[in-house]
Amino acid sequence: MSAPDPIFMEIALTLGRRGWGRVWPNPAVGCVLVRDGWRIVGRGWTQPGGYPHAEIEALRRAGRLAAGATAYVTLEPCSHHGRTPPCTDSLIAARVARAIVALTDPDSRVNGQGLARLREAGIEVMLGMGMAEARADHAGFLMRVAEGRPLVTLKLATTLDGHIATYTKESRWITGQTARTHAHRMRAEHDAVMVSIETALADDPDLTCRLPGRSDHSPVRIVVDSRLRLPCQAKALAGKVPTWVLCSAKPQGTPANAHAAERLHARGAEIMPIEVDTTGRPHPPALLKALGARGITRLLVEGGGKLASSLLQYGLVDRLMLFQAPKLMGSDGVPAVASLGLERLSTCPLFTRVWTMPVGEDLMTLYVRKGLQDIL
Ligand code: AOF
Ligand code: ZN
């Protein structure tokens, strides 16, 4: 008796997600090798730092048992010599019989050539199983290849009426412990977490992942700080996790405040000057392009309200994760999203709900930008 192919692809997809947040700029790929219709002989996923690739890991674990097996892979095996030899060559050398692949790899070095190479070697190739899920799982990688910027997820933790702090600025905590644990898991699954200087000054967050056993999953910490106001004792600078401070570039491309830049640099921060918009703040598309150029594929934005509204105004929020606490604050509370200056309903940023889940007393809902719902 053999198990249906989609079950093994589902396993490969689940394995691939283990790499989220840890393999950038690479995609987080999963691979399962199956023999005799049901026997899993090797499992692999892209390793931290981006290599070894998933297939190589699965082949290593399967050893000789890979001969005659079916490989289920969530992205087309690579055919280029990068930091490692091509996965296609390894699959061919191991004498794999069939390859079931969810999605082609848009990297110009691969782009169909991996599948062609496998077919030429006599391996039966099937493309498209689990494609929708694979597209969502690889959305960060795909976005970076297509548009040169990361997939942007905005996380909001608000009251029922959309506020994040009282008028006295008390904000800890709006949501309960369970919701906050999920928020930490989200940090672990992103390449970088970004806040504005206002949030860094108001909350002094350390922006790391403090889930038990996952402290080494902390993303790069990013503070958008036009005028380099971040104090040296800020928690976001403590510890070994990298911190990038994005400031406004002067016309010649250096930070507006060289002294402050030196001070932060001495604390281990990397200063990244970004082209400014008319308000003198980093231009959101330029900011995301700069992160894409550095290899970030999955960006989590955690606050504050002005940073959220500037990304929304440019249509740059791809996913919205909303945690809603069963509380009300009234109009003197601090809104989660600052002014968008909208006159007409027809110009509101629109989202589609993907799922909702109770988390303790709170609700957690994933939305995707209208138009992206068939991709994410
Ligand atoms: C695979 N399996 O697990 C991954 C792949 O810099 P390199 O040599 O690691 O190559 C990076 C490219 O390899 C990346 O852009 C993507 O096309 C592919 N990633 N391919 O066969 C994997 N992570
Ligand atoms: Zn590869």
Coordinates of C-alpha atoms and ligand atoms in Angstrom, one line a residue:
M1 CA 0.0 0.0 0.0
S2 CA 1.4 3.5 -0.8
A3 CA 0.5 6.7 1.0
P4 CA -0.9 9.5 -1.3
D5 CA 1.7 11.9 -2.6
P6 CA 0.1 15.0 -1.1
I7 CA 0.8 13.7 2.4
F8 CA 4.5 13.6 1.8
M9 CA 4.5 17.0 0.2
E10 CA 2.7 18.3 3.3
I11 CA 5.5 16.8 5.4
A12 CA 8.1 18.5 3.2
L13 CA 6.3 21.8 3.5
T14 CA 6.1 21.5 7.3
L15 CA 9.9 20.7 7.4
G16 CA 10.7 23.6 5.2
R17 CA 9.0 26.1 7.6
R18 CA 11.7 25.1 10.2
G19 CA 14.0 27.4 8.3
W20 CA 11.8 30.5 8.4
G21 CA 13.8 33.4 9.8
R22 CA 17.1 31.5 9.8
V23 CA 18.1 31.0 6.1
W24 CA 17.9 34.4 4.5
P25 CA 18.6 35.3 1.7
N26 CA 17.8 31.7 0.8
P27 CA 14.4 30.2 0.7
A28 CA 13.4 27.8 3.5
V29 CA 13.0 24.6 1.5
G30 CA 11.8 21.2 2.8
C31 CA 12.5 17.7 1.3
V32 CA 11.4 14.2 2.0
L33 CA 12.7 11.0 0.4
V34 CA 10.3 8.1 0.3
R35 CA 10.8 4.4 -0.7
D36 CA 8.4 1.6 -1.4
G37 CA 5.4 3.9 -1.4
W38 CA 5.4 4.8 2.3
R39 CA 8.8 4.6 3.9
I40 CA 10.5 7.9 4.7
V41 CA 14.2 7.4 4.4
G42 CA 15.4 10.9 4.6
R43 CA 14.1 14.3 5.7
G44 CA 15.8 17.6 5.2
W45 CA 15.3 21.4 5.4
T46 CA 17.5 24.3 4.5
Q47 CA 20.0 24.8 7.3
P48 CA 20.7 28.0 9.3
G49 CA 22.6 30.4 7.2
G50 CA 21.1 29.0 4.0
Y51 CA 23.1 25.8 3.5
P52 CA 23.4 22.9 3.2
H53 CA 20.3 22.9 1.1
A54 CA 17.3 20.8 2.0
E55 CA 17.9 18.0 -0.6
I56 CA 21.5 17.5 0.5
E57 CA 20.4 17.1 4.1
A58 CA 17.7 14.5 3.1
L59 CA 20.2 12.6 0.9
R60 CA 22.8 12.6 3.7
R61 CA 20.3 11.0 6.1
A62 CA 19.0 8.5 3.5
G63 CA 22.5 7.3 2.4
R64 CA 22.2 4.4 0.1
L65 CA 18.5 4.1 0.6
A66 CA 18.0 7.2 -1.6
A67 CA 18.4 5.0 -4.7
G68 CA 15.0 4.4 -6.3
A69 CA 13.3 6.8 -3.9
T70 CA 10.8 9.6 -4.6
A71 CA 12.0 13.1 -3.6
Y72 CA 9.2 15.5 -2.5
V73 CA 10.7 19.0 -2.6
T74 CA 8.9 22.3 -1.9
L75 CA 11.0 24.3 -4.4
E76 CA 12.8 23.3 -7.6
P77 CA 16.2 21.8 -6.8
C78 CA 19.0 24.1 -7.7
S79 CA 21.1 23.6 -10.8
H80 CA 23.8 26.2 -10.2
H81 CA 27.2 26.1 -8.5
G82 CA 26.7 28.5 -5.6
R83 CA 28.1 28.1 -2.1
T84 CA 27.4 24.4 -2.6
P85 CA 27.3 22.1 -5.7
P86 CA 23.9 21.8 -7.5
C87 CA 21.3 19.7 -5.6
T88 CA 20.1 18.3 -9.0
D89 CA 23.6 16.7 -9.4
S90 CA 23.3 15.2 -5.9
L91 CA 19.8 13.8 -6.6
I92 CA 21.0 12.3 -9.9
A93 CA 24.1 10.8 -8.3
A94 CA 22.0 9.2 -5.5
R95 CA 19.9 7.7 -8.3
V96 CA 16.6 9.1 -7.1
A97 CA 13.8 7.8 -9.3
R98 CA 11.1 10.5 -9.1
A99 CA 11.0 14.1 -8.1
I100 CA 7.7 15.8 -7.0
V101 CA 8.3 19.5 -6.9
A102 CA 5.8 22.1 -5.6
L103 CA 7.1 25.3 -7.3
T104 CA 9.8 26.4 -9.8
D105 CA 12.6 28.5 -8.4
P106 CA 12.5 32.0 -9.9
D107 CA 16.2 32.6 -9.2
S108 CA 17.7 33.3 -12.6
R109 CA 20.4 30.8 -12.0
V110 CA 17.8 28.0 -11.7
N111 CA 14.4 29.0 -13.3
G112 CA 13.4 25.7 -14.8
Q113 CA 16.9 24.4 -15.5
G114 CA 16.8 22.3 -12.3
L115 CA 13.7 20.4 -13.5
A116 CA 15.2 20.1 -17.1
R117 CA 18.4 18.6 -15.7
L118 CA 16.5 16.0 -13.7
R119 CA 14.4 15.0 -16.7
E120 CA 17.5 14.7 -18.9
A121 CA 19.0 12.3 -16.4
G122 CA 15.9 10.1 -16.6
I123 CA 14.2 11.1 -13.4
E124 CA 10.5 11.4 -13.6
V125 CA 9.5 14.9 -12.6
M126 CA 6.1 16.2 -11.5
L127 CA 5.6 19.9 -10.9
G128 CA 2.8 21.7 -9.0
M129 CA 1.8 19.5 -6.0
G130 CA 1.3 21.8 -3.0
M131 CA 2.0 24.8 -5.2
A132 CA -0.4 27.2 -3.4
E133 CA 1.1 26.4 0.0
A134 CA 4.6 26.5 -1.3
R135 CA 3.9 30.0 -2.7
A136 CA 2.8 31.2 0.6
D137 CA 5.7 29.6 2.5
H138 CA 8.2 31.0 0.1
A139 CA 6.5 34.4 -0.2
G140 CA 9.4 36.3 1.3
F141 CA 12.0 34.7 -1.0
L142 CA 9.6 35.2 -4.0
M143 CA 9.0 38.8 -3.1
R144 CA 12.7 39.6 -2.9
V145 CA 13.4 37.9 -6.2
A146 CA 10.5 39.7 -8.0
E147 CA 10.6 43.1 -6.3
G148 CA 13.9 43.4 -4.5
R149 CA 12.1 43.8 -1.1
P150 CA 11.1 41.6 1.8
L151 CA 7.6 40.3 2.5
V152 CA 6.2 42.8 5.1
T153 CA 4.1 41.6 8.0
L154 CA 2.6 44.2 10.3
K155 CA 1.9 43.0 13.8
L156 CA -0.7 44.9 15.8
A157 CA -1.8 44.2 19.4
T158 CA -4.8 46.4 20.1
T159 CA -7.9 46.9 22.1
L160 CA -11.3 46.2 20.4
D161 CA -11.4 49.8 19.3
G162 CA -7.9 49.7 17.8
H163 CA -5.8 51.4 20.4
I164 CA -2.3 50.4 21.7
A165 CA -1.9 52.6 24.8
T166 CA -3.9 54.8 27.1
Y167 CA -3.5 58.6 26.9
T168 CA -0.9 58.3 29.7
K169 CA 1.0 56.0 27.3
E170 CA 0.5 52.9 29.4
S171 CA 0.8 50.0 27.0
R172 CA 1.9 46.9 29.0
W173 CA 0.2 44.7 28.4
I174 CA -2.7 45.1 26.0
T175 CA -2.9 41.4 25.1
G176 CA -2.5 38.4 27.4
Q177 CA 0.4 35.9 27.8
T178 CA -0.7 33.5 25.1
A179 CA -0.9 36.2 22.5
R180 CA 2.5 37.4 23.5
T181 CA 4.0 34.0 23.1
H182 CA 2.6 33.8 19.6
A183 CA 4.2 37.2 18.9
H184 CA 7.5 35.9 20.1
R185 CA 7.1 32.9 17.8
M186 CA 6.5 35.3 14.9
R187 CA 9.8 37.0 15.7
A188 CA 11.5 33.6 15.5
E189 CA 10.0 33.1 12.0
H190 CA 11.1 36.4 10.5
D191 CA 14.5 37.5 9.3
A192 CA 14.2 40.9 10.9
V193 CA 11.9 42.8 13.3
M194 CA 11.5 46.5 12.8
V195 CA 10.2 49.3 15.1
S196 CA 10.2 53.1 14.8
I197 CA 12.4 55.2 17.1
E198 CA 9.2 56.4 18.9
T199 CA 8.4 52.8 19.9
A200 CA 12.1 52.2 20.9
L201 CA 12.0 55.3 23.1
A202 CA 8.6 54.6 24.6
D203 CA 8.8 50.9 25.3
D204 CA 12.6 50.2 25.2
P205 CA 11.9 46.7 23.7
D206 CA 14.9 44.3 23.4
L207 CA 13.3 42.8 20.2
T208 CA 14.7 39.4 20.7
C209 CA 12.9 36.0 20.7
R210 CA 12.7 34.8 24.3
L211 CA 10.8 31.6 23.7
P212 CA 12.3 28.7 25.7
G213 CA 14.9 26.9 23.5
R214 CA 14.6 29.5 20.7
S215 CA 16.7 32.3 21.9
D216 CA 19.1 31.6 19.0
H217 CA 16.2 32.3 16.6
S218 CA 16.2 36.0 17.3
P219 CA 15.8 38.1 14.1
V220 CA 18.0 41.1 13.1
R221 CA 16.7 44.1 15.0
I222 CA 15.9 47.2 13.0
V223 CA 15.1 50.7 14.4
V224 CA 14.0 53.4 12.0
D225 CA 15.6 56.4 13.5
S226 CA 15.8 59.3 11.1
R227 CA 17.9 61.5 13.4
L228 CA 19.8 58.8 15.3
R229 CA 18.1 59.5 18.7
L230 CA 18.5 55.9 19.9
P231 CA 20.2 56.0 23.3
C232 CA 23.3 53.9 23.8
Q233 CA 21.7 52.1 26.7
A234 CA 18.7 51.0 24.7
K235 CA 17.9 47.3 25.2
A236 CA 17.6 46.9 21.4
L237 CA 21.4 47.3 21.3
A238 CA 22.2 44.8 24.1
G239 CA 23.5 41.3 23.5
K240 CA 24.8 39.6 20.4
V241 CA 21.9 39.9 18.1
P242 CA 22.7 42.4 15.3
T243 CA 20.9 45.8 15.3
W244 CA 20.6 47.9 12.2
V245 CA 19.7 51.6 12.6
L246 CA 18.1 53.1 9.6
C247 CA 18.6 56.8 9.5
S248 CA 18.1 59.6 7.0
A249 CA 20.9 60.0 4.5
K250 CA 22.3 63.4 3.7
P251 CA 22.3 64.1 0.0
Q252 CA 25.8 62.7 -0.3
G253 CA 24.6 59.5 1.4
T254 CA 26.1 59.8 4.9
P255 CA 24.0 60.0 8.1
A256 CA 22.7 63.4 9.0
N257 CA 24.4 63.2 12.3
A258 CA 27.9 61.7 12.1
H259 CA 28.6 62.0 15.8
A260 CA 25.5 60.0 16.8
A261 CA 26.4 57.5 14.1
E262 CA 29.8 56.9 15.7
R263 CA 28.3 56.6 19.1
L264 CA 25.8 53.9 18.0
H265 CA 28.4 52.2 15.9
A266 CA 30.6 51.9 19.0
R267 CA 27.7 50.0 20.6
G268 CA 27.7 47.5 17.8
A269 CA 24.9 48.9 15.7
E270 CA 25.2 49.1 12.0
I271 CA 24.0 52.4 10.6
M272 CA 22.2 52.3 7.3
P273 CA 21.5 55.7 5.7
I274 CA 18.3 55.7 3.6
E275 CA 17.2 58.1 1.0
V276 CA 14.5 60.4 2.5
D277 CA 11.0 61.4 1.3
T278 CA 9.5 64.9 1.4
T279 CA 9.1 64.8 5.2
G280 CA 12.8 64.1 5.7
R281 CA 12.1 60.6 6.9
P282 CA 13.4 57.4 5.2
H283 CA 11.3 56.8 2.1
P284 CA 9.4 53.5 2.8
P285 CA 10.1 51.9 -0.6
A286 CA 13.8 52.9 -0.4
L287 CA 13.9 51.5 3.1
L288 CA 12.5 48.1 2.0
K289 CA 14.7 48.0 -1.0
A290 CA 17.8 48.5 1.2
L291 CA 16.7 45.6 3.4
G292 CA 16.1 43.5 0.3
A293 CA 19.6 44.3 -0.9
R294 CA 20.9 43.1 2.4
G295 CA 19.1 39.8 1.9
I296 CA 16.1 40.2 4.2
T297 CA 13.2 38.2 2.9
R298 CA 10.7 38.2 5.8
L299 CA 10.2 41.5 7.7
L300 CA 8.1 41.8 10.8
V301 CA 7.0 45.4 11.7
E302 CA 6.0 45.8 15.3
G303 CA 5.3 49.5 15.7
G304 CA 4.6 52.3 16.0
G305 CA 1.6 53.9 14.5
K306 CA 3.4 56.3 12.2
L307 CA 5.7 53.7 10.7
A308 CA 2.6 51.5 10.2
S309 CA 0.8 54.3 8.4
S310 CA 3.7 55.2 6.2
L311 CA 4.0 51.6 5.0
L312 CA 0.3 51.4 4.5
Q313 CA 0.2 54.6 2.5
Y314 CA 2.6 53.1 0.0
G315 CA 0.7 49.8 -0.1
L316 CA 3.7 48.0 1.4
V317 CA 2.0 45.9 4.1
D318 CA 1.5 42.5 2.6
R319 CA 0.3 40.7 5.7
L320 CA -1.4 42.0 8.9
M321 CA -1.4 39.9 12.1
L322 CA -3.9 41.4 14.4
F323 CA -4.1 40.5 18.1
Q324 CA -7.3 41.9 19.6
A325 CA -7.8 42.1 23.4
P326 CA -11.3 42.2 24.8
K327 CA -10.8 45.8 26.1
L328 CA -12.0 49.2 25.1
M329 CA -10.0 52.4 25.5
G330 CA -12.0 55.2 23.9
S331 CA -10.9 57.9 21.6
D332 CA -8.2 59.3 23.9
G333 CA -6.2 56.1 23.5
V334 CA -3.2 55.9 21.2
P335 CA -4.3 54.5 17.8
A336 CA -2.4 51.5 16.4
V337 CA -2.2 53.2 13.0
A338 CA -1.5 56.9 12.7
S339 CA -3.3 59.2 10.3
L340 CA -3.7 58.0 6.8
G341 CA -5.4 61.2 5.6
L342 CA -8.2 59.3 3.8
E343 CA -11.1 61.3 2.5
R344 CA -12.9 58.4 0.8
L345 CA -13.8 54.9 1.8
S346 CA -12.7 53.8 -1.6
T347 CA -9.1 54.7 -0.8
C348 CA -8.8 52.6 2.4
P349 CA -6.0 50.0 2.4
L350 CA -8.0 46.8 2.0
F351 CA -7.2 43.3 3.4
T352 CA -8.7 39.8 3.1
R353 CA -9.1 37.7 6.2
V354 CA -7.3 34.3 6.0
W355 CA -7.9 32.8 9.4
T356 CA -8.9 33.7 13.0
M357 CA -7.8 31.9 16.1
P358 CA -8.6 32.4 19.8
V359 CA -5.4 32.8 21.8
G360 CA -6.3 32.9 25.5
E361 CA -8.7 35.7 26.0
D362 CA -7.6 37.4 22.8
L363 CA -8.2 36.9 19.1
M364 CA -5.4 36.4 16.5
T365 CA -6.3 37.1 12.9
L366 CA -4.2 36.9 9.8
Y367 CA -5.1 39.3 7.0
V368 CA -3.4 39.6 3.6
R369 CA -3.4 42.7 1.4
K370 CA -6.3 42.6 -1.0
G371 CA -5.1 41.1 -4.3
L372 CA -2.5 38.9 -2.6
Q373 CA -4.9 36.4 -1.1
D374 CA -4.3 33.9 -3.9
I375 CA -0.6 34.1 -3.3
L376 CA -0.2 34.2 0.4
Ligands
AOF1 C1 17.6 24.2 -3.3 N1 17.4 23.7 -2.0 O1 17.3 24.1 0.2 C2 17.6 26.0 -1.2 C3 17.7 26.4 -2.5 O2 23.9 30.7 -2.3 P1 23.5 29.3 -2.6 O3 24.5 28.4 -3.3 O4 23.0 28.6 -1.3 O5 22.2 29.3 -3.6 C4 21.1 30.1 -3.3 C5 20.0 29.8 -4.2 O6 19.7 28.4 -4.1 C6 18.7 30.5 -3.8 O7 18.6 31.8 -4.4 C7 17.7 29.6 -4.4 O8 17.6 29.7 -5.8 C8 18.3 28.2 -4.1 N2 17.9 27.7 -2.8 N3 17.7 25.5 -3.5 O9 17.8 23.4 -4.2 C9 17.4 24.6 -0.9 N4 17.6 26.8 -0.1
ZN2 ZN 20.2 23.3 -3.9

